[in-house]
Amino acid sequence: MTNQAKNPVLQIDRLCVSYGKVEALTNASLTVGEGQIVTVIGPNGAGKTTMLSAIMGVLGSKGTVHFDGSIEAVPEVERLVARGMNLVPEKRELFGEMSVEDNLVLGAFQRYRMGHRDHPKTLDEIYDLFPRLKERRTQLAGTLSGGERQMLAVGRALMAKPKLLMLDEPSLGLAPLIVREIFRIVTELRRRGVSILLVEQNARAALQVADYAYVLETGQIAMHGPATQLADDPRVVEAYLGLGGKHQAMLST
Amino acid sequence: MRTDRLVQGLFVALLLVLPAVLAPFYVTLLNYIGLYALVALGLVLLTGVGGLTSFGQAAFVGLGAYTTAVLSTTPELPGWIAWAGASPWLTLLVGLVFTATVAVVVGSLTLKLSGHFLPLGTIAWGISLYFLFGTLESLGGHTGITGISPITLFGVVLDAGEKIYYLIWAFVMVAVFTTQNLLDSREGRAIRALKGGMVMAEAMGVDTSRSRMIIFVIAALHACASGWLYAHMQRFVNPTPFGLHIGIEYLFMAVIGGAGHVWGALVGAGLITVLKQWLQDILPRLLGSAGNFEAIVFGVMMVLVLQRAREGLWPVLKKLVPVKAPQKTIDPAADTLPRRDLPTAGEVILEARNVTRKFGGLVANNDMNLTVKAGEILALIGPNGAGKSTMFNQLSGVDTPTSGEVLFLGKPVAGRDSREIARMGMSRTFQHVRLLPTMTVLENVAIGAHLRGGKGVFHAAWRQDRAEEARLLKEAARQIERVGLGSHMYEEAGSLALGQQRILEIARALCSDPCLLLLDEPAAGLRLKEKEALGDLLRKLRAEGMAILIVEHDMDFVMGLVDRVVVMEFGQKIAEGLPDEVQRDPAVLEAYLGGV
Amino acid sequence: MDVQIALMLAQDGLTNGAIYALLALALVLVFAVTRVIFIPQGEFVAYGALTLAMMQAGTVPATVWLLAGMGATAALIDGGLALRAGQTRRLVGVLGWNLGYPLGLAALLAALPVKDMPLAAQVLLSLAVVVPMGPLMYRLVFQPIAAAPILILLIVSVAVHVAMVGLGLLFFGAEGQRTPAFSDANLELGPLMVSGQTIWVVMSSVVLIVALYQFFERTLYGKALRATAINRAGARLMGISPSLAGKLTFFLAALIGALSGVLIAPITTIYYDTGFLIGLKGFVAAIIGGLASYPLAAVGAVLVGLLESFSSFWASAFKEVIVFTLIIPVLLWRSLTSRHVEEEE
């Protein structure tokens, strides 16, 4: 069974990444449909971040990436951003010594370069979505709290008006209350028509908001299915905590 | 017969007959090549191997040249130094001592400079010394000093190009020989670790600032000797050959020849010297105008070499000559290194008491307590971002807690540097593997035994360290066999798979004969079989009485192996106990799978 | 020394300091954005001044041929890439900028009576020749090794400097040049006679610094450069490509260098190799700012200018020794206060 999305925004097929001799990602295939939230969960070190970096063209890879109707033979960050793909990386990668507003405006750089001068309007929309950022618009990004940083990172990516937003561990290191807020925003974005590829360690929260889910284990897609189905699957727990040692041994050989 | 010895012998034989068959012009050219090669050889050690870029070597050449020029031409030397005027050999001695002193002073000021500040510093003192040569009246200003006597050797006056030729090349060959020896020794491994492996080397007990100073002084001495030869060959000196632009040229020679290779210095010096001669002579005649063509060509060539072949020409040339470097032999008859007494099982080796570490407002570790006992494996686990790495840094003494303390063998770890901690018997591996990819597995592991040897640079250069070296290599080989990498002993470490590189780090750590082993994610990237083998090894070490702490993500690996588990989340300990208990702890489940 | 001499020395120091400040800013900018320690910065000073001098002597400046050569090489590389990717529109752009512009400029210089044109026009034409070499240099030399360690970039930078000095001798000869002052006016300030050119230098530097500040604070491209300097990975995810940022930075550095050359050519005689020492003094200032702080670098520049002019009075033979020895304690202080992070290779 595969993700039977009607209009796939993103479709990757047999994506492989290796660091030297070590293969970090092996034949990963997945689909994100228009308006879907698709999540990739899995324990630490499974290759989730590697996968996002490869799709975005930050890392070199083998395999194919279809995005928004055309093949990216060699994914290239700048072109993908221009075409509407955006990544909020695990480390957030904010511009710490610049103001919140400058950070946001820079999110629209590629659109500005292509001649779209609508960033003041987009900025207002982002401020509506994240009133906290509006309060702190003149503050330096480096002085924000963890939750605010994450909001800024998401807001900055949204300034590019993406068709596909990829979030890498948005809940990482955040307190539960803020995690809930982040996931609320993720569902709100789907309502606004943004397709989302969500990479998470926090499997329970991710499976609650997602439409479809993939479990990544030691560089391979070990399971996938509708999120509601996986949420009840005991094998997910095993993958994380190694309770069923035998089963995992089977998967990794 | 070893092919490498054969080729080197042929090279020396060729050097011996060349003056007999070449026109004097070419002998002079070879003399210059030798002089430059001597300086470039110093740069190979300093820049190519040690990673310290210097544009200022020409100034040291100047020191050597001016020292002998002043001493051998001043008619009335002050009494305390008058003896030196008697022979150029004495002025060489004075020059070497003087240069070493200056190098130690300049080095102690500039070697502390980090990264790119160092080469900028060498540009600065390169310019300063050059202007000083030109402005000091006693050094003859810009006209310089003339009338320097030739060198006499065994009654032969070396007053012609083809005579001093042999002396120059004898110096070069001795330098090549001693540099090769040095690099293939305990000190040499420490020096080779300077480039990209300083943190690791310090953790293995290498005093990296000392190693940096050593190669800086050696490179300066090479330059000084070259200057001495130059002064007595030319019989006069002026500031021009000691300016910054020549310093830059020396670096170009080393880089173009292949900065990481001893023979690269000779190739680079030869190529640049011949090319320069050709460009200065022929090109202006062809183009009919004067100009600094060699500068343009050298500049563009450097850019292309660094863009296309960063290792320089030597590695390319080496492929043409089928010379195999001999494999190191392990001498099974060598003495086994003495071992430290391991503490008795159950004794507390490492203890963290109320350790808190704050970065600004962020609390990375909050009131952490844990103990590791001899003959026990403790696992520190937790989700990403839980603060495990920070805790690891507190325990290994890399970082100092904001409050609380870490005791190793009852003594506080805080305030001690990595070397001292290593000497006390703590050894570690790194989360991001830190090894020297172009060195063999054997050599990498031997770095771990650094503190178990003591022979210095001089012994190494003249091969007086072989008995000790045999013991160190035997120990390294033993540890490699023990962790199961025996079949990869002579491969380059960088060619191993990531998992094997992690195992190599364990062998290296064991080579230091520790009583406590700190392992940062040892099982990451290992295949199932390898994990099992690693588990067996750790069990064996535990049985011998070693205390082991591992930070790990792989739960399967941890659960089947360790005695106790400490679980962290948000910088705090949320659970501690036997693996089975911890696995069913609701707080642990929540931390790993998340709650909503 | 009396007050008048002191004031004169101070005036000299400030004038030179203003130039060093400009160069220091460029060096800090280039290092922050591309990690290149830009040794050839000084060559742009000499090229700017001597290109202007050649125009005033009535010859077509030889630098335009260097520009054409660099352009042709870039056209070959980028044109080939565009052709292989089948991007014809990009090909037209590549050829236009890299071949059309230098050749058009050369034709213009040959056709116009440049020698008799007003100074402002000559200055603009000099900049038009020299400044595009900045981005071209980034494209040809540094872009292929943008990810290399800082030390490799530094050695390459020194190599470029060596080549540019060699080319400078070829283009301009060994003779020094001085260009006419921008204004002959003199200003009397109490006991001090301030020359018009000094005022030009100081005012232009201030205007340029303010303009740069506005560029970095107000425009999206300026912010993009700052963002690249702060966080390269983050900037890349916003679609700010490192090569775009690199070219833009080198454009600014070349502009600052060439303009500085044009400004000081009436005060000091410029030789083909003068740029290096001027650039290095900018460096001393930049390092005072830790290769990171613009205001500190500017303050450092004025200090270097003053130190130089006063030491030339007291110990003129040792002027350079003093200025360059000063760099060592500054470097020491800098590397002790900045945390050392081992660069992985």
Short mmCIF file of C-alpha atoms in Angstrom, two decimals, chain B residues 176-540:
data_model
loop_
_atom_site.label_atom_id
_atom_site.label_comp_id
_atom_site.label_asym_id
_atom_site.label_seq_id
_atom_site.Cartn_x
_atom_site.Cartn_y
_atom_site.Cartn_z
CA VAL B 176 65.52 14.67 3.82
CA PHE B 177 66.76 11.68 5.79
CA THR B 178 66.17 13.13 9.25
CA THR B 179 62.77 14.57 8.31
CA GLN B 180 61.62 11.21 6.99
CA ASN B 181 62.83 9.52 10.16
CA LEU B 182 61.19 12.06 12.37
CA LEU B 183 57.82 11.71 10.66
CA ASP B 184 57.98 7.95 11.15
CA SER B 185 58.18 8.04 14.94
CA ARG B 186 56.26 8.74 18.10
CA GLU B 187 56.99 12.49 17.91
CA GLY B 188 56.27 12.39 14.20
CA ARG B 189 52.79 11.00 14.78
CA ALA B 190 52.16 13.80 17.26
CA ILE B 191 53.30 16.33 14.65
CA ARG B 192 51.14 14.76 11.96
CA ALA B 193 48.18 15.03 14.29
CA LEU B 194 48.53 18.83 14.47
CA LYS B 195 46.69 19.27 11.20
CA GLY B 196 43.06 18.59 11.92
CA GLY B 197 43.58 16.41 14.97
CA MET B 198 44.60 18.71 17.80
CA VAL B 199 41.64 17.99 20.06
CA MET B 200 42.16 14.25 19.62
CA ALA B 201 45.92 14.48 20.11
CA GLU B 202 45.54 16.44 23.35
CA ALA B 203 43.07 13.85 24.59
CA MET B 204 45.73 11.19 23.89
CA GLY B 205 48.24 13.14 25.95
CA VAL B 206 50.13 14.96 23.18
CA ASP B 207 51.40 18.41 24.12
CA THR B 208 50.39 20.09 20.87
CA SER B 209 51.86 23.50 21.69
CA ARG B 210 55.22 21.82 22.22
CA SER B 211 54.91 19.96 18.92
CA ARG B 212 54.04 23.20 17.13
CA MET B 213 57.09 24.89 18.58
CA ILE B 214 59.31 21.95 17.62
CA ILE B 215 58.41 22.07 13.94
CA PHE B 216 58.59 25.87 13.91
CA VAL B 217 62.15 25.78 15.25
CA ILE B 218 63.18 22.93 12.94
CA ALA B 219 61.85 24.81 9.91
CA ALA B 220 63.69 27.95 11.03
CA LEU B 221 66.93 25.98 11.44
CA HIS B 222 66.62 24.54 7.95
CA ALA B 223 66.16 28.09 6.64
CA CYS B 224 69.14 29.32 8.67
CA ALA B 225 71.41 26.60 7.28
CA SER B 226 70.29 27.50 3.79
CA GLY B 227 71.13 31.15 4.49
CA TRP B 228 74.59 30.21 5.78
CA LEU B 229 75.33 28.19 2.64
CA TYR B 230 73.97 30.98 0.48
CA ALA B 231 76.16 33.64 2.10
CA HIS B 232 79.32 31.58 1.61
CA MET B 233 78.39 30.63 -1.92
CA GLN B 234 77.57 34.17 -3.05
CA ARG B 235 80.28 35.69 -0.83
CA PHE B 236 78.03 38.71 -0.25
CA VAL B 237 74.55 39.37 1.16
CA ASN B 238 71.96 42.11 0.74
CA PRO B 239 68.33 42.25 1.95
CA THR B 240 66.61 41.44 -1.37
CA PRO B 241 66.63 37.61 -1.15
CA PHE B 242 65.10 37.73 2.31
CA GLY B 243 62.01 39.80 1.55
CA LEU B 244 58.41 38.76 1.88
CA HIS B 245 58.04 38.02 -1.83
CA ILE B 246 60.75 35.38 -1.53
CA GLY B 247 59.06 34.02 1.58
CA ILE B 248 55.92 33.66 -0.51
CA GLU B 249 57.95 31.92 -3.21
CA TYR B 250 59.24 29.37 -0.69
CA LEU B 251 55.68 28.57 0.27
CA PHE B 252 54.74 28.23 -3.40
CA MET B 253 57.59 25.74 -3.84
CA ALA B 254 56.35 23.61 -0.98
CA VAL B 255 52.71 23.74 -2.09
CA ILE B 256 53.34 23.14 -5.79
CA GLY B 257 55.74 20.30 -5.09
CA GLY B 258 53.34 18.77 -2.60
CA ALA B 259 53.40 20.29 0.85
CA GLY B 260 52.66 17.03 2.61
CA HIS B 261 55.59 15.14 1.11
CA VAL B 262 59.29 15.32 1.83
CA TRP B 263 60.26 14.78 -1.80
CA GLY B 264 57.69 17.35 -2.84
CA ALA B 265 59.98 20.05 -1.47
CA LEU B 266 62.70 19.00 -3.92
CA VAL B 267 60.27 18.82 -6.81
CA GLY B 268 58.78 22.22 -5.97
CA ALA B 269 62.15 23.90 -5.49
CA GLY B 270 63.43 22.42 -8.74
CA LEU B 271 60.39 23.35 -10.76
CA ILE B 272 60.10 26.91 -9.48
CA THR B 273 63.82 27.61 -9.80
CA VAL B 274 64.09 26.30 -13.35
CA LEU B 275 60.87 27.97 -14.39
CA LYS B 276 61.97 31.26 -12.87
CA GLN B 277 65.28 31.12 -14.68
CA TRP B 278 63.51 30.38 -17.92
CA LEU B 279 60.85 33.03 -17.47
CA GLN B 280 63.32 35.73 -16.47
CA ASP B 281 65.66 34.88 -19.31
CA ILE B 282 63.72 33.78 -22.27
CA LEU B 283 60.25 35.24 -22.04
CA PRO B 284 61.29 38.91 -22.05
CA ARG B 285 63.46 38.20 -25.07
CA LEU B 286 60.54 36.55 -26.84
CA LEU B 287 58.04 39.24 -25.93
CA GLY B 288 60.51 42.03 -26.31
CA SER B 289 59.57 43.75 -23.08
CA ALA B 290 60.71 43.66 -19.50
CA GLY B 291 58.35 42.53 -16.82
CA ASN B 292 57.90 40.40 -13.82
CA PHE B 293 56.60 37.48 -15.83
CA GLU B 294 57.58 34.81 -13.36
CA ALA B 295 55.34 36.42 -10.74
CA ILE B 296 52.34 36.29 -13.07
CA VAL B 297 53.01 32.70 -14.04
CA PHE B 298 53.67 31.55 -10.46
CA GLY B 299 50.57 33.30 -9.19
CA VAL B 300 48.30 31.78 -11.81
CA MET B 301 49.99 28.39 -11.40
CA MET B 302 49.39 28.42 -7.65
CA VAL B 303 45.72 29.21 -8.15
CA LEU B 304 45.36 26.36 -10.62
CA VAL B 305 47.28 23.89 -8.46
CA LEU B 306 45.16 24.68 -5.43
CA GLN B 307 41.98 24.48 -7.49
CA ARG B 308 42.82 21.26 -9.29
CA ALA B 309 45.47 19.33 -7.35
CA ARG B 310 45.64 20.56 -3.80
CA GLU B 311 48.15 17.88 -2.86
CA GLY B 312 50.70 19.28 -5.31
CA LEU B 313 52.76 17.53 -7.97
CA TRP B 314 54.52 14.86 -5.90
CA PRO B 315 51.54 12.51 -5.56
CA VAL B 316 51.10 12.71 -9.33
CA LEU B 317 54.79 12.00 -10.00
CA LYS B 318 54.85 9.21 -7.46
CA LYS B 319 52.41 7.23 -9.55
CA LEU B 320 54.92 7.24 -12.40
CA VAL B 321 57.66 5.62 -10.32
CA PRO B 322 56.52 2.25 -9.01
CA VAL B 323 58.04 2.53 -5.55
CA LYS B 324 56.24 0.82 -2.76
CA ALA B 325 56.73 2.15 0.72
CA PRO B 326 57.71 -0.78 2.92
CA GLN B 327 55.06 -2.05 5.25
CA LYS B 328 55.86 -1.56 8.90
CA THR B 329 56.79 -4.77 10.60
CA ILE B 330 55.58 -5.66 14.02
CA ASP B 331 58.37 -7.20 16.04
CA PRO B 332 56.80 -9.96 18.14
CA ALA B 333 60.00 -10.16 20.18
CA ALA B 334 59.70 -6.58 21.37
CA ASP B 335 59.07 -6.12 25.08
CA THR B 336 55.48 -5.68 26.11
CA LEU B 337 54.70 -2.27 27.58
CA PRO B 338 54.13 -2.24 31.33
CA ARG B 339 50.49 -1.82 32.40
CA ARG B 340 48.99 0.21 35.18
CA ASP B 341 47.25 -1.59 38.05
CA LEU B 342 43.52 -1.59 37.51
CA PRO B 343 41.35 -0.68 40.52
CA THR B 344 39.45 -3.55 42.12
CA ALA B 345 35.99 -4.26 40.80
CA GLY B 346 33.24 -2.27 42.49
CA GLU B 347 35.49 0.66 43.38
CA VAL B 348 34.03 4.03 42.34
CA ILE B 349 36.09 5.41 39.45
CA LEU B 350 34.08 8.36 38.21
CA GLU B 351 31.54 10.35 40.14
CA ALA B 352 29.42 13.35 39.16
CA ARG B 353 28.06 15.31 42.11
CA ASN B 354 25.20 17.74 41.52
CA VAL B 355 26.63 18.81 38.18
CA THR B 356 24.86 21.81 36.68
CA ARG B 357 25.97 23.49 33.47
CA LYS B 358 24.33 26.67 32.23
CA PHE B 359 24.94 28.44 28.95
CA GLY B 360 23.53 31.91 29.47
CA GLY B 361 19.92 31.29 30.42
CA LEU B 362 19.88 27.75 29.07
CA VAL B 363 20.35 24.97 31.61
CA ALA B 364 21.98 22.14 29.68
CA ASN B 365 22.63 19.95 32.72
CA ASN B 366 20.65 20.31 35.90
CA ASP B 367 21.83 18.75 39.14
CA MET B 368 23.12 15.55 37.56
CA ASN B 369 24.46 12.75 39.73
CA LEU B 370 26.00 9.52 38.55
CA THR B 371 28.78 7.07 39.39
CA VAL B 372 30.75 4.59 37.33
CA LYS B 373 32.44 1.70 39.11
CA ALA B 374 35.34 -0.49 38.09
CA GLY B 375 34.13 -3.61 36.29
CA GLU B 376 30.84 -2.01 35.31
CA ILE B 377 29.27 -0.59 32.17
CA LEU B 378 26.99 2.39 32.66
CA ALA B 379 24.86 3.74 29.81
CA LEU B 380 23.81 7.37 29.57
CA ILE B 381 20.79 7.64 27.28
CA GLY B 382 18.10 10.13 26.39
CA PRO B 383 16.39 11.71 23.39
CA ASN B 384 18.12 14.15 21.10
CA GLY B 385 18.89 17.44 22.79
CA ALA B 386 18.58 15.97 26.29
CA GLY B 387 22.02 17.25 27.29
CA LYS B 388 24.00 14.03 27.02
CA SER B 389 26.83 15.57 25.03
CA THR B 390 27.15 18.40 27.52
CA MET B 391 27.26 15.87 30.34
CA PHE B 392 29.90 13.89 28.46
CA ASN B 393 31.99 17.05 28.19
CA GLN B 394 31.71 17.67 31.93
CA LEU B 395 32.75 14.10 32.71
CA SER B 396 35.69 14.11 30.32
CA GLY B 397 36.96 17.46 31.58
CA VAL B 398 36.52 19.22 28.24
CA ASP B 399 34.07 21.61 29.86
CA THR B 400 33.71 22.82 33.45
CA PRO B 401 30.41 22.65 35.34
CA THR B 402 28.77 25.88 36.48
CA SER B 403 28.30 24.21 39.83
CA GLY B 404 28.88 20.79 41.28
CA GLU B 405 31.93 18.65 40.62
CA VAL B 406 33.22 15.63 38.76
CA LEU B 407 35.64 13.34 40.60
CA PHE B 408 37.91 10.90 38.77
CA LEU B 409 39.67 8.45 41.09
CA GLY B 410 38.64 10.76 43.89
CA LYS B 411 40.29 13.83 42.38
CA PRO B 412 38.36 16.70 40.80
CA VAL B 413 38.55 16.78 37.00
CA ALA B 414 37.90 20.53 36.76
CA GLY B 415 40.98 22.64 36.09
CA ARG B 416 43.02 19.81 34.60
CA ASP B 417 43.78 19.80 30.90
CA SER B 418 43.03 16.86 28.61
CA ARG B 419 46.63 15.65 28.79
CA GLU B 420 46.69 15.36 32.54
CA ILE B 421 43.36 13.58 32.57
CA ALA B 422 44.66 11.15 29.97
CA ARG B 423 47.74 10.52 32.10
CA MET B 424 45.51 9.71 35.07
CA GLY B 425 43.93 6.90 33.08
CA MET B 426 40.76 8.24 31.45
CA SER B 427 40.50 7.63 27.75
CA ARG B 428 37.71 8.46 25.36
CA THR B 429 36.27 8.21 21.87
CA PHE B 430 34.52 10.98 20.00
CA GLN B 431 30.96 11.32 18.79
CA HIS B 432 32.20 12.74 15.49
CA VAL B 433 35.07 10.40 14.73
CA ARG B 434 38.39 12.16 15.07
CA LEU B 435 41.18 10.32 13.36
CA LEU B 436 43.87 11.10 10.82
CA PRO B 437 42.41 9.75 7.59
CA THR B 438 45.63 9.52 5.59
CA MET B 439 47.56 7.65 8.27
CA THR B 440 47.32 3.90 8.58
CA VAL B 441 45.14 2.22 11.16
CA LEU B 442 48.31 1.12 12.96
CA GLU B 443 49.71 4.64 13.19
CA ASN B 444 46.38 6.08 14.32
CA VAL B 445 46.12 3.59 17.12
CA ALA B 446 49.76 4.10 18.08
CA ILE B 447 48.95 7.75 18.88
CA GLY B 448 46.99 6.36 21.80
CA ALA B 449 50.23 5.02 23.26
CA HIS B 450 51.90 8.44 23.12
CA LEU B 451 52.23 8.74 26.88
CA ARG B 452 53.75 5.27 27.15
CA GLY B 453 56.90 6.32 25.27
CA GLY B 454 59.40 9.09 25.87
CA LYS B 455 61.97 9.31 23.05
CA GLY B 456 62.22 12.83 21.65
CA VAL B 457 62.82 14.52 18.32
CA PHE B 458 66.58 14.11 18.17
CA HIS B 459 66.45 10.40 18.87
CA ALA B 460 63.75 10.02 16.26
CA ALA B 461 65.61 11.98 13.57
CA TRP B 462 68.71 9.77 13.94
CA ARG B 463 66.83 6.51 14.47
CA GLN B 464 67.85 6.09 18.12
CA ASP B 465 64.26 5.31 19.08
CA ARG B 466 63.72 1.98 17.35
CA ALA B 467 63.50 -0.27 20.41
CA GLU B 468 60.85 1.91 22.01
CA GLU B 469 59.06 2.32 18.68
CA ALA B 470 58.89 -1.46 18.32
CA ARG B 471 57.26 -1.73 21.74
CA LEU B 472 54.69 0.97 20.94
CA LEU B 473 53.81 -0.59 17.59
CA LYS B 474 53.51 -4.01 19.14
CA GLU B 475 51.06 -2.65 21.68
CA ALA B 476 49.09 -0.85 18.96
CA ALA B 477 48.94 -4.00 16.88
CA ARG B 478 47.78 -5.99 19.91
CA GLN B 479 44.88 -3.61 20.51
CA ILE B 480 43.95 -3.62 16.82
CA GLU B 481 43.80 -7.41 16.81
CA ARG B 482 41.79 -7.31 19.98
CA VAL B 483 39.04 -5.10 18.57
CA GLY B 484 38.95 -7.18 15.41
CA LEU B 485 40.53 -4.78 12.91
CA GLY B 486 43.61 -6.95 12.37
CA SER B 487 42.99 -7.37 8.67
CA HIS B 488 42.88 -3.59 8.18
CA MET B 489 46.07 -2.77 10.09
CA TYR B 490 47.94 -1.21 7.16
CA GLU B 491 45.02 0.46 5.43
CA GLU B 492 44.44 4.19 5.55
CA ALA B 493 42.11 4.97 8.42
CA GLY B 494 39.99 7.18 6.17
CA SER B 495 39.17 4.23 3.93
CA LEU B 496 37.39 2.32 6.70
CA ALA B 497 33.64 2.32 7.05
CA LEU B 498 32.31 4.68 9.70
CA GLY B 499 31.54 1.85 12.08
CA GLN B 500 35.07 0.50 11.82
CA GLN B 501 36.43 3.98 12.40
CA ARG B 502 34.53 4.02 15.68
CA ILE B 503 36.10 0.69 16.60
CA LEU B 504 39.50 2.12 15.69
CA GLU B 505 38.88 4.90 18.20
CA ILE B 506 38.25 2.30 20.87
CA ALA B 507 41.53 0.56 20.04
CA ARG B 508 43.29 3.91 20.22
CA ALA B 509 41.73 4.62 23.60
CA LEU B 510 42.75 1.17 24.86
CA CYS B 511 46.29 1.76 23.67
CA SER B 512 46.71 4.38 26.40
CA ASP B 513 46.11 1.69 29.02
CA PRO B 514 43.16 3.40 30.72
CA CYS B 515 41.15 2.39 33.77
CA LEU B 516 38.09 4.33 32.58
CA LEU B 517 36.74 4.29 29.06
CA LEU B 518 34.26 6.95 27.90
CA LEU B 519 32.57 5.95 24.65
CA ASP B 520 30.42 8.39 22.69
CA GLU B 521 27.94 6.45 20.55
CA PRO B 522 30.23 3.51 19.78
CA ALA B 523 27.58 1.43 18.02
CA ALA B 524 26.35 4.04 15.56
CA GLY B 525 26.82 2.87 11.99
CA LEU B 526 27.77 -0.69 12.92
CA ARG B 527 26.25 -3.75 11.31
CA LEU B 528 24.61 -6.34 13.51
CA LYS B 529 27.64 -8.68 13.50
CA GLU B 530 29.95 -5.81 14.35
CA LYS B 531 27.67 -4.72 17.16
CA GLU B 532 27.80 -8.19 18.61
CA ALA B 533 31.58 -8.22 18.38
CA LEU B 534 31.77 -4.81 20.05
CA GLY B 535 29.47 -6.02 22.79
CA ASP B 536 31.71 -9.03 23.38
CA LEU B 537 34.78 -6.82 23.56
CA LEU B 538 33.18 -4.49 26.09
CA ARG B 539 32.08 -7.44 28.20
CA LYS B 540 35.64 -8.74 28.16
#
